[in-house]
Amino acid sequence: MPQSNVIILTDPESDFSLHQNRVTVLPIQGEYSREKLMLQRIRSYITFLDIRLEKLSQEQGRITHFIFSDSDIAVIDDLGQIFEKYQDFHVALTFRNNKDQPLNSGFIAVRGTRDGILRARTFLQKVLEVYSSKYMKASRMLGDQLALFWVIKSDASFDAKRFSKAQAFIKEIGGASVLFLPCATYNWTPPEGAGQFHGMPLDVKVVHFKGSRKRLMLEAWNYFSSSADISDMLCLILKSGRTKYDF
């Protein structure tokens, strides 16, 4: 996505000496302790959306969509098609067939219209309130995902069985039109296993190097960048055993 801009949301104390086109750093005040890091991330997303709302009136009708992602994610295809193919959603989440943790917060898309930003902000504010009231004692990497699922399943008409099929769908949740995208395509994680080769589905658009898979990021990205065909990145040589924690 060469025309996209990258904005790094971070704490004011961290020093990023970056000299890259289309990359900016946005420090946001908050609590960045390990215990409250995921809680702060939601707060930072809300603060960013507030900033965008203020700037929207200055941009004379120009619409810019946004994707919040973990820092261990690699985008390997154009994600702009999400906003063209599904034109009625305000916020997009990714799901997998997991009974207790079907949603992964590493990828959240927001439509950049005023209505989209406002409704996404309201939705995330609800997630923040649920996190603060119900999941502060959860593992520090799980609270936001548990809060996300609580907000979704609290809608009486929502059928969690839809997570069993890797097919995109849209559902109205708390006044926001939520697009659910399958992790298999939009938040795919390489399986782990000592010394094994694993294929990657051809339609993957986002690779998520969770846990100990982070060690593969640079090698995999360099391999992908040097290849003229995405199929050359089909196999990753995985050198260590399965990670204990897979969020």
PDB file of C-alpha atoms in Angstrom:
ATOM      1  CA  MET A   1       0.000   0.000   0.000  1.00  0.00           C
ATOM      2  CA  PRO A   2       2.578   2.603  -1.143  1.00  0.00           C
ATOM      3  CA  GLN A   3       0.155   5.537  -0.931  1.00  0.00           C
ATOM      4  CA  SER A   4      -0.789   4.921   2.689  1.00  0.00           C
ATOM      5  CA  ASN A   5       0.562   6.865   5.654  1.00  0.00           C
ATOM      6  CA  VAL A   6       1.915   5.139   8.745  1.00  0.00           C
ATOM      7  CA  ILE A   7       1.263   6.768  12.109  1.00  0.00           C
ATOM      8  CA  ILE A   8       2.982   5.286  15.156  1.00  0.00           C
ATOM      9  CA  LEU A   9       0.969   5.814  18.337  1.00  0.00           C
ATOM     10  CA  THR A  10       3.360   5.768  21.282  1.00  0.00           C
ATOM     11  CA  ASP A  11       4.155   7.230  24.668  1.00  0.00           C
ATOM     12  CA  PRO A  12       5.820  10.681  24.918  1.00  0.00           C
ATOM     13  CA  GLU A  13       9.021   9.281  26.468  1.00  0.00           C
ATOM     14  CA  SER A  14       9.964   6.854  23.704  1.00  0.00           C
ATOM     15  CA  ASP A  15      12.486   8.124  21.166  1.00  0.00           C
ATOM     16  CA  PHE A  16      11.789   7.201  17.541  1.00  0.00           C
ATOM     17  CA  SER A  17      14.460   8.543  15.207  1.00  0.00           C
ATOM     18  CA  LEU A  18      12.648   7.890  11.941  1.00  0.00           C
ATOM     19  CA  HIS A  19      13.435   9.432   8.586  1.00  0.00           C
ATOM     20  CA  GLN A  20      10.989   7.710   6.263  1.00  0.00           C
ATOM     21  CA  ASN A  21       8.454   9.153   3.884  1.00  0.00           C
ATOM     22  CA  ARG A  22       4.822   8.837   4.970  1.00  0.00           C
ATOM     23  CA  VAL A  23       5.772   7.765   8.507  1.00  0.00           C
ATOM     24  CA  THR A  24       4.988   9.998  11.493  1.00  0.00           C
ATOM     25  CA  VAL A  25       5.086   9.519  15.255  1.00  0.00           C
ATOM     26  CA  LEU A  26       2.163  10.610  17.425  1.00  0.00           C
ATOM     27  CA  PRO A  27       2.952  10.643  21.174  1.00  0.00           C
ATOM     28  CA  ILE A  28      -0.116  10.288  23.395  1.00  0.00           C
ATOM     29  CA  GLN A  29      -0.136  10.833  27.146  1.00  0.00           C
ATOM     30  CA  GLY A  30      -1.303   7.868  29.205  1.00  0.00           C
ATOM     31  CA  GLU A  31      -0.409   4.904  31.419  1.00  0.00           C
ATOM     32  CA  TYR A  32       2.013   2.606  29.610  1.00  0.00           C
ATOM     33  CA  SER A  33       2.871   0.119  32.351  1.00  0.00           C
ATOM     34  CA  ARG A  34       2.876  -3.537  31.316  1.00  0.00           C
ATOM     35  CA  GLU A  35      -0.232  -4.160  33.391  1.00  0.00           C
ATOM     36  CA  LYS A  36      -2.201  -1.389  31.676  1.00  0.00           C
ATOM     37  CA  LEU A  37      -0.657  -1.408  28.208  1.00  0.00           C
ATOM     38  CA  MET A  38      -3.615  -2.956  26.383  1.00  0.00           C
ATOM     39  CA  LEU A  39      -6.048  -0.706  28.234  1.00  0.00           C
ATOM     40  CA  GLN A  40      -3.974   2.295  27.202  1.00  0.00           C
ATOM     41  CA  ARG A  41      -3.965   1.130  23.604  1.00  0.00           C
ATOM     42  CA  ILE A  42      -7.761   1.418  23.447  1.00  0.00           C
ATOM     43  CA  ARG A  43      -7.530   4.862  25.056  1.00  0.00           C
ATOM     44  CA  SER A  44      -4.933   5.869  22.470  1.00  0.00           C
ATOM     45  CA  TYR A  45      -7.186   4.683  19.640  1.00  0.00           C
ATOM     46  CA  ILE A  46     -10.014   6.825  21.032  1.00  0.00           C
ATOM     47  CA  THR A  47      -7.697   9.836  21.393  1.00  0.00           C
ATOM     48  CA  PHE A  48      -6.527   9.381  17.807  1.00  0.00           C
ATOM     49  CA  LEU A  49     -10.117   9.283  16.550  1.00  0.00           C
ATOM     50  CA  ASP A  50     -10.858  12.470  18.496  1.00  0.00           C
ATOM     51  CA  ILE A  51      -7.902  14.141  16.768  1.00  0.00           C
ATOM     52  CA  ARG A  52      -9.130  12.948  13.382  1.00  0.00           C
ATOM     53  CA  LEU A  53     -12.613  14.316  14.047  1.00  0.00           C
ATOM     54  CA  GLU A  54     -11.126  17.742  14.696  1.00  0.00           C
ATOM     55  CA  LYS A  55      -9.075  17.615  11.498  1.00  0.00           C
ATOM     56  CA  LEU A  56     -11.873  16.247   9.341  1.00  0.00           C
ATOM     57  CA  SER A  57     -13.546  19.627   8.949  1.00  0.00           C
ATOM     58  CA  GLN A  58     -10.234  21.129   7.796  1.00  0.00           C
ATOM     59  CA  GLU A  59      -9.684  18.603   5.009  1.00  0.00           C
ATOM     60  CA  GLN A  60     -12.560  19.819   2.808  1.00  0.00           C
ATOM     61  CA  GLY A  61     -14.390  16.552   2.421  1.00  0.00           C
ATOM     62  CA  ARG A  62     -11.348  14.346   1.910  1.00  0.00           C
ATOM     63  CA  ILE A  63     -11.978  10.900   3.427  1.00  0.00           C
ATOM     64  CA  THR A  64      -9.095   8.921   4.895  1.00  0.00           C
ATOM     65  CA  HIS A  65      -9.784   5.467   6.303  1.00  0.00           C
ATOM     66  CA  PHE A  66      -7.790   3.982   9.163  1.00  0.00           C
ATOM     67  CA  ILE A  67      -6.484   0.609  10.244  1.00  0.00           C
ATOM     68  CA  PHE A  68      -5.187   0.095  13.773  1.00  0.00           C
ATOM     69  CA  SER A  69      -2.730  -2.785  13.934  1.00  0.00           C
ATOM     70  CA  ASP A  70      -0.307  -4.476  16.277  1.00  0.00           C
ATOM     71  CA  SER A  71       3.363  -3.757  15.639  1.00  0.00           C
ATOM     72  CA  ASP A  72       4.011  -7.437  14.846  1.00  0.00           C
ATOM     73  CA  ILE A  73       1.792  -7.372  11.771  1.00  0.00           C
ATOM     74  CA  ALA A  74       2.899  -7.340   8.127  1.00  0.00           C
ATOM     75  CA  VAL A  75       0.501  -6.092   5.449  1.00  0.00           C
ATOM     76  CA  ILE A  76       1.152  -8.010   2.240  1.00  0.00           C
ATOM     77  CA  ASP A  77      -1.776  -6.873   0.092  1.00  0.00           C
ATOM     78  CA  ASP A  78      -3.860  -3.762  -0.500  1.00  0.00           C
ATOM     79  CA  LEU A  79      -6.411  -3.388   2.292  1.00  0.00           C
ATOM     80  CA  GLY A  80      -8.150  -0.448   0.688  1.00  0.00           C
ATOM     81  CA  GLN A  81     -10.495  -2.889  -1.024  1.00  0.00           C
ATOM     82  CA  ILE A  82     -12.157  -3.563   2.344  1.00  0.00           C
ATOM     83  CA  PHE A  83     -13.685  -0.084   2.327  1.00  0.00           C
ATOM     84  CA  GLU A  84     -14.767  -0.429  -1.305  1.00  0.00           C
ATOM     85  CA  LYS A  85     -16.164  -3.956  -1.101  1.00  0.00           C
ATOM     86  CA  TYR A  86     -18.022  -3.413   2.178  1.00  0.00           C
ATOM     87  CA  GLN A  87     -19.365   0.116   2.036  1.00  0.00           C
ATOM     88  CA  ASP A  88     -21.813   0.009   4.936  1.00  0.00           C
ATOM     89  CA  PHE A  89     -19.600  -0.702   7.939  1.00  0.00           C
ATOM     90  CA  HIS A  90     -18.217   1.710  10.533  1.00  0.00           C
ATOM     91  CA  VAL A  91     -15.671  -0.536  12.272  1.00  0.00           C
ATOM     92  CA  ALA A  92     -14.161  -3.881  11.245  1.00  0.00           C
ATOM     93  CA  LEU A  93     -12.830  -6.678  13.471  1.00  0.00           C
ATOM     94  CA  THR A  94     -11.194 -10.031  12.720  1.00  0.00           C
ATOM     95  CA  PHE A  95     -12.440 -13.372  14.055  1.00  0.00           C
ATOM     96  CA  ARG A  96     -11.424 -17.013  14.247  1.00  0.00           C
ATOM     97  CA  ASN A  97     -13.195 -20.199  15.310  1.00  0.00           C
ATOM     98  CA  ASN A  98     -12.278 -19.999  18.990  1.00  0.00           C
ATOM     99  CA  LYS A  99     -15.055 -20.408  21.552  1.00  0.00           C
ATOM    100  CA  ASP A 100     -13.547 -18.273  24.341  1.00  0.00           C
ATOM    101  CA  GLN A 101     -11.464 -15.801  22.327  1.00  0.00           C
ATOM    102  CA  PRO A 102     -12.977 -15.511  18.844  1.00  0.00           C
ATOM    103  CA  LEU A 103     -11.829 -11.925  18.275  1.00  0.00           C
ATOM    104  CA  ASN A 104      -8.270 -10.701  17.849  1.00  0.00           C
ATOM    105  CA  SER A 105      -7.646  -7.017  18.519  1.00  0.00           C
ATOM    106  CA  GLY A 106      -4.480  -6.830  16.418  1.00  0.00           C
ATOM    107  CA  PHE A 107      -6.443  -5.502  13.430  1.00  0.00           C
ATOM    108  CA  ILE A 108      -9.239  -2.920  13.693  1.00  0.00           C
ATOM    109  CA  ALA A 109     -10.400  -0.906  10.673  1.00  0.00           C
ATOM    110  CA  VAL A 110     -12.380   2.345  10.901  1.00  0.00           C
ATOM    111  CA  ARG A 111     -14.240   4.090   8.084  1.00  0.00           C
ATOM    112  CA  GLY A 112     -12.957   7.639   7.858  1.00  0.00           C
ATOM    113  CA  THR A 113     -16.273   9.434   7.425  1.00  0.00           C
ATOM    114  CA  ARG A 114     -17.520  11.595  10.279  1.00  0.00           C
ATOM    115  CA  ASP A 115     -20.270   9.092  11.030  1.00  0.00           C
ATOM    116  CA  GLY A 116     -17.825   6.190  10.838  1.00  0.00           C
ATOM    117  CA  ILE A 117     -15.343   7.795  13.235  1.00  0.00           C
ATOM    118  CA  LEU A 118     -18.064   8.821  15.699  1.00  0.00           C
ATOM    119  CA  ARG A 119     -19.661   5.371  15.787  1.00  0.00           C
ATOM    120  CA  ALA A 120     -16.299   3.599  15.999  1.00  0.00           C
ATOM    121  CA  ARG A 121     -15.323   5.886  18.860  1.00  0.00           C
ATOM    122  CA  THR A 122     -18.554   5.104  20.719  1.00  0.00           C
ATOM    123  CA  PHE A 123     -17.994   1.388  20.149  1.00  0.00           C
ATOM    124  CA  LEU A 124     -14.406   1.510  21.450  1.00  0.00           C
ATOM    125  CA  GLN A 125     -15.496   3.600  24.415  1.00  0.00           C
ATOM    126  CA  LYS A 126     -17.901   0.816  25.363  1.00  0.00           C
ATOM    127  CA  VAL A 127     -15.084  -1.736  25.031  1.00  0.00           C
ATOM    128  CA  LEU A 128     -12.925   0.451  27.279  1.00  0.00           C
ATOM    129  CA  GLU A 129     -15.667   0.644  29.934  1.00  0.00           C
ATOM    130  CA  VAL A 130     -16.167  -3.136  29.880  1.00  0.00           C
ATOM    131  CA  TYR A 131     -12.414  -3.727  30.089  1.00  0.00           C
ATOM    132  CA  SER A 132     -12.094  -1.354  33.072  1.00  0.00           C
ATOM    133  CA  SER A 133     -15.027  -2.865  34.949  1.00  0.00           C
ATOM    134  CA  LYS A 134     -14.700  -6.587  34.163  1.00  0.00           C
ATOM    135  CA  TYR A 135     -11.263  -7.607  32.889  1.00  0.00           C
ATOM    136  CA  MET A 136      -8.599  -5.640  34.747  1.00  0.00           C
ATOM    137  CA  LYS A 137      -7.446  -8.876  36.394  1.00  0.00           C
ATOM    138  CA  ALA A 138      -7.211 -10.760  33.106  1.00  0.00           C
ATOM    139  CA  SER A 139      -3.837 -11.590  31.612  1.00  0.00           C
ATOM    140  CA  ARG A 140      -2.349  -8.302  30.456  1.00  0.00           C
ATOM    141  CA  MET A 141      -2.521  -9.367  26.805  1.00  0.00           C
ATOM    142  CA  LEU A 142      -6.097 -10.640  26.885  1.00  0.00           C
ATOM    143  CA  GLY A 143      -8.257  -7.992  28.539  1.00  0.00           C
ATOM    144  CA  ASP A 144      -9.109  -6.021  25.398  1.00  0.00           C
ATOM    145  CA  GLN A 145     -10.054  -9.130  23.423  1.00  0.00           C
ATOM    146  CA  LEU A 146     -12.266 -10.416  26.204  1.00  0.00           C
ATOM    147  CA  ALA A 147     -13.897  -6.986  26.456  1.00  0.00           C
ATOM    148  CA  LEU A 148     -14.428  -6.886  22.693  1.00  0.00           C
ATOM    149  CA  PHE A 149     -16.175 -10.250  22.763  1.00  0.00           C
ATOM    150  CA  TRP A 150     -18.305  -9.235  25.756  1.00  0.00           C
ATOM    151  CA  VAL A 151     -19.578  -6.159  23.895  1.00  0.00           C
ATOM    152  CA  ILE A 152     -20.363  -8.261  20.822  1.00  0.00           C
ATOM    153  CA  LYS A 153     -22.083 -11.156  22.604  1.00  0.00           C
ATOM    154  CA  SER A 154     -24.078  -8.784  24.835  1.00  0.00           C
ATOM    155  CA  ASP A 155     -26.197  -8.061  21.772  1.00  0.00           C
ATOM    156  CA  ALA A 156     -29.076 -10.488  22.221  1.00  0.00           C
ATOM    157  CA  SER A 157     -29.483 -11.061  18.478  1.00  0.00           C
ATOM    158  CA  PHE A 158     -25.858 -11.969  17.847  1.00  0.00           C
ATOM    159  CA  ASP A 159     -25.162 -15.595  16.938  1.00  0.00           C
ATOM    160  CA  ALA A 160     -21.614 -16.636  17.917  1.00  0.00           C
ATOM    161  CA  LYS A 161     -21.946 -19.696  15.670  1.00  0.00           C
ATOM    162  CA  ARG A 162     -21.170 -17.406  12.742  1.00  0.00           C
ATOM    163  CA  PHE A 163     -17.549 -17.444  13.905  1.00  0.00           C
ATOM    164  CA  SER A 164     -17.304 -21.108  12.906  1.00  0.00           C
ATOM    165  CA  LYS A 165     -17.240 -20.239   9.189  1.00  0.00           C
ATOM    166  CA  ALA A 166     -14.466 -18.135   7.695  1.00  0.00           C
ATOM    167  CA  GLN A 167     -16.865 -15.849   5.859  1.00  0.00           C
ATOM    168  CA  ALA A 168     -17.167 -12.072   6.282  1.00  0.00           C
ATOM    169  CA  PHE A 169     -20.431 -10.678   7.633  1.00  0.00           C
ATOM    170  CA  ILE A 170     -21.834  -7.398   8.988  1.00  0.00           C
ATOM    171  CA  LYS A 171     -23.853  -6.972  12.192  1.00  0.00           C
ATOM    172  CA  GLU A 172     -25.291  -3.914  13.918  1.00  0.00           C
ATOM    173  CA  ILE A 173     -23.831  -3.741  17.433  1.00  0.00           C
ATOM    174  CA  GLY A 174     -24.702  -0.913  19.793  1.00  0.00           C
ATOM    175  CA  GLY A 175     -25.418   1.582  17.027  1.00  0.00           C
ATOM    176  CA  ALA A 176     -22.317   0.712  15.001  1.00  0.00           C
ATOM    177  CA  SER A 177     -22.243  -1.367  11.848  1.00  0.00           C
ATOM    178  CA  VAL A 178     -19.510  -3.913  12.576  1.00  0.00           C
ATOM    179  CA  LEU A 179     -17.813  -5.852   9.784  1.00  0.00           C
ATOM    180  CA  PHE A 180     -16.392  -9.214  10.863  1.00  0.00           C
ATOM    181  CA  LEU A 181     -13.497 -10.411   8.706  1.00  0.00           C
ATOM    182  CA  PRO A 182     -11.940 -13.889   8.944  1.00  0.00           C
ATOM    183  CA  CYS A 183      -8.491 -14.049  10.522  1.00  0.00           C
ATOM    184  CA  ALA A 184      -7.595 -16.651   7.901  1.00  0.00           C
ATOM    185  CA  THR A 185      -7.324 -13.796   5.401  1.00  0.00           C
ATOM    186  CA  TYR A 186      -7.007 -10.544   7.349  1.00  0.00           C
ATOM    187  CA  ASN A 187      -5.100 -11.617  10.473  1.00  0.00           C
ATOM    188  CA  TRP A 188      -3.339 -14.865   9.614  1.00  0.00           C
ATOM    189  CA  THR A 189      -0.812 -16.330  12.030  1.00  0.00           C
ATOM    190  CA  PRO A 190       1.895 -18.760  10.856  1.00  0.00           C
ATOM    191  CA  PRO A 191       1.485 -22.080  12.695  1.00  0.00           C
ATOM    192  CA  GLU A 192       4.421 -23.074  14.844  1.00  0.00           C
ATOM    193  CA  GLY A 193       6.233 -26.382  14.936  1.00  0.00           C
ATOM    194  CA  ALA A 194       9.868 -27.358  15.211  1.00  0.00           C
ATOM    195  CA  GLY A 195      11.552 -27.612  11.815  1.00  0.00           C
ATOM    196  CA  GLN A 196       8.321 -27.843   9.853  1.00  0.00           C
ATOM    197  CA  PHE A 197       7.243 -26.224   6.592  1.00  0.00           C
ATOM    198  CA  HIS A 198       3.782 -24.684   6.550  1.00  0.00           C
ATOM    199  CA  GLY A 199       1.852 -23.389   3.558  1.00  0.00           C
ATOM    200  CA  MET A 200       0.256 -19.980   3.536  1.00  0.00           C
ATOM    201  CA  PRO A 201      -3.149 -19.551   1.873  1.00  0.00           C
ATOM    202  CA  LEU A 202      -2.936 -17.515  -1.310  1.00  0.00           C
ATOM    203  CA  ASP A 203      -5.592 -15.013  -0.266  1.00  0.00           C
ATOM    204  CA  VAL A 204      -3.817 -13.858   2.923  1.00  0.00           C
ATOM    205  CA  LYS A 205      -3.573 -10.078   3.156  1.00  0.00           C
ATOM    206  CA  VAL A 206      -2.233  -9.644   6.690  1.00  0.00           C
ATOM    207  CA  VAL A 207       0.331 -11.804   8.512  1.00  0.00           C
ATOM    208  CA  HIS A 208       0.393 -11.598  12.325  1.00  0.00           C
ATOM    209  CA  PHE A 209       3.659 -12.740  13.926  1.00  0.00           C
ATOM    210  CA  LYS A 210       2.267 -13.405  17.410  1.00  0.00           C
ATOM    211  CA  GLY A 211       4.355 -14.460  20.370  1.00  0.00           C
ATOM    212  CA  SER A 212       7.720 -16.036  19.584  1.00  0.00           C
ATOM    213  CA  ARG A 213       6.953 -15.791  15.858  1.00  0.00           C
ATOM    214  CA  LYS A 214       8.237 -12.203  16.027  1.00  0.00           C
ATOM    215  CA  ARG A 215      11.725 -13.606  15.446  1.00  0.00           C
ATOM    216  CA  LEU A 216      10.607 -14.421  11.886  1.00  0.00           C
ATOM    217  CA  MET A 217       9.385 -10.942  10.963  1.00  0.00           C
ATOM    218  CA  LEU A 218      12.482  -9.411   9.402  1.00  0.00           C
ATOM    219  CA  GLU A 219      13.515 -12.562   7.549  1.00  0.00           C
ATOM    220  CA  ALA A 220      10.005 -13.133   6.205  1.00  0.00           C
ATOM    221  CA  TRP A 221       9.538  -9.483   5.202  1.00  0.00           C
ATOM    222  CA  ASN A 222      12.898  -9.315   3.411  1.00  0.00           C
ATOM    223  CA  TYR A 223      12.067 -12.544   1.610  1.00  0.00           C
ATOM    224  CA  PHE A 224       8.676 -11.222   0.584  1.00  0.00           C
ATOM    225  CA  SER A 225      10.057  -7.819  -0.476  1.00  0.00           C
ATOM    226  CA  SER A 226      12.695  -9.393  -2.708  1.00  0.00           C
ATOM    227  CA  SER A 227      10.186 -11.635  -4.463  1.00  0.00           C
ATOM    228  CA  ALA A 228       8.107 -10.678  -7.480  1.00  0.00           C
ATOM    229  CA  ASP A 229       5.431 -13.234  -6.587  1.00  0.00           C
ATOM    230  CA  ILE A 230       3.593 -13.630  -3.286  1.00  0.00           C
ATOM    231  CA  SER A 231       3.603 -17.394  -3.796  1.00  0.00           C
ATOM    232  CA  ASP A 232       7.361 -17.365  -3.080  1.00  0.00           C
ATOM    233  CA  MET A 233       6.468 -16.565   0.531  1.00  0.00           C
ATOM    234  CA  LEU A 234       4.277 -19.641   0.880  1.00  0.00           C
ATOM    235  CA  CYS A 235       6.615 -21.537   3.203  1.00  0.00           C
ATOM    236  CA  LEU A 236       8.305 -20.312   6.348  1.00  0.00           C
ATOM    237  CA  ILE A 237      11.012 -22.371   8.030  1.00  0.00           C
ATOM    238  CA  LEU A 238      10.045 -22.395  11.691  1.00  0.00           C
ATOM    239  CA  LYS A 239      13.029 -23.102  13.896  1.00  0.00           C
ATOM    240  CA  SER A 240      11.628 -23.305  17.420  1.00  0.00           C
ATOM    241  CA  GLY A 241       8.838 -25.233  19.118  1.00  0.00           C
ATOM    242  CA  ARG A 242       5.227 -24.161  19.515  1.00  0.00           C
ATOM    243  CA  THR A 243       4.793 -21.048  21.645  1.00  0.00           C
ATOM    244  CA  LYS A 244       2.978 -21.541  24.947  1.00  0.00           C
ATOM    245  CA  TYR A 245       0.995 -18.329  24.669  1.00  0.00           C
ATOM    246  CA  ASP A 246      -0.904 -17.742  21.450  1.00  0.00           C
ATOM    247  CA  PHE A 247      -3.169 -14.705  21.736  1.00  0.00           C
TER     248      PHE A 247
END
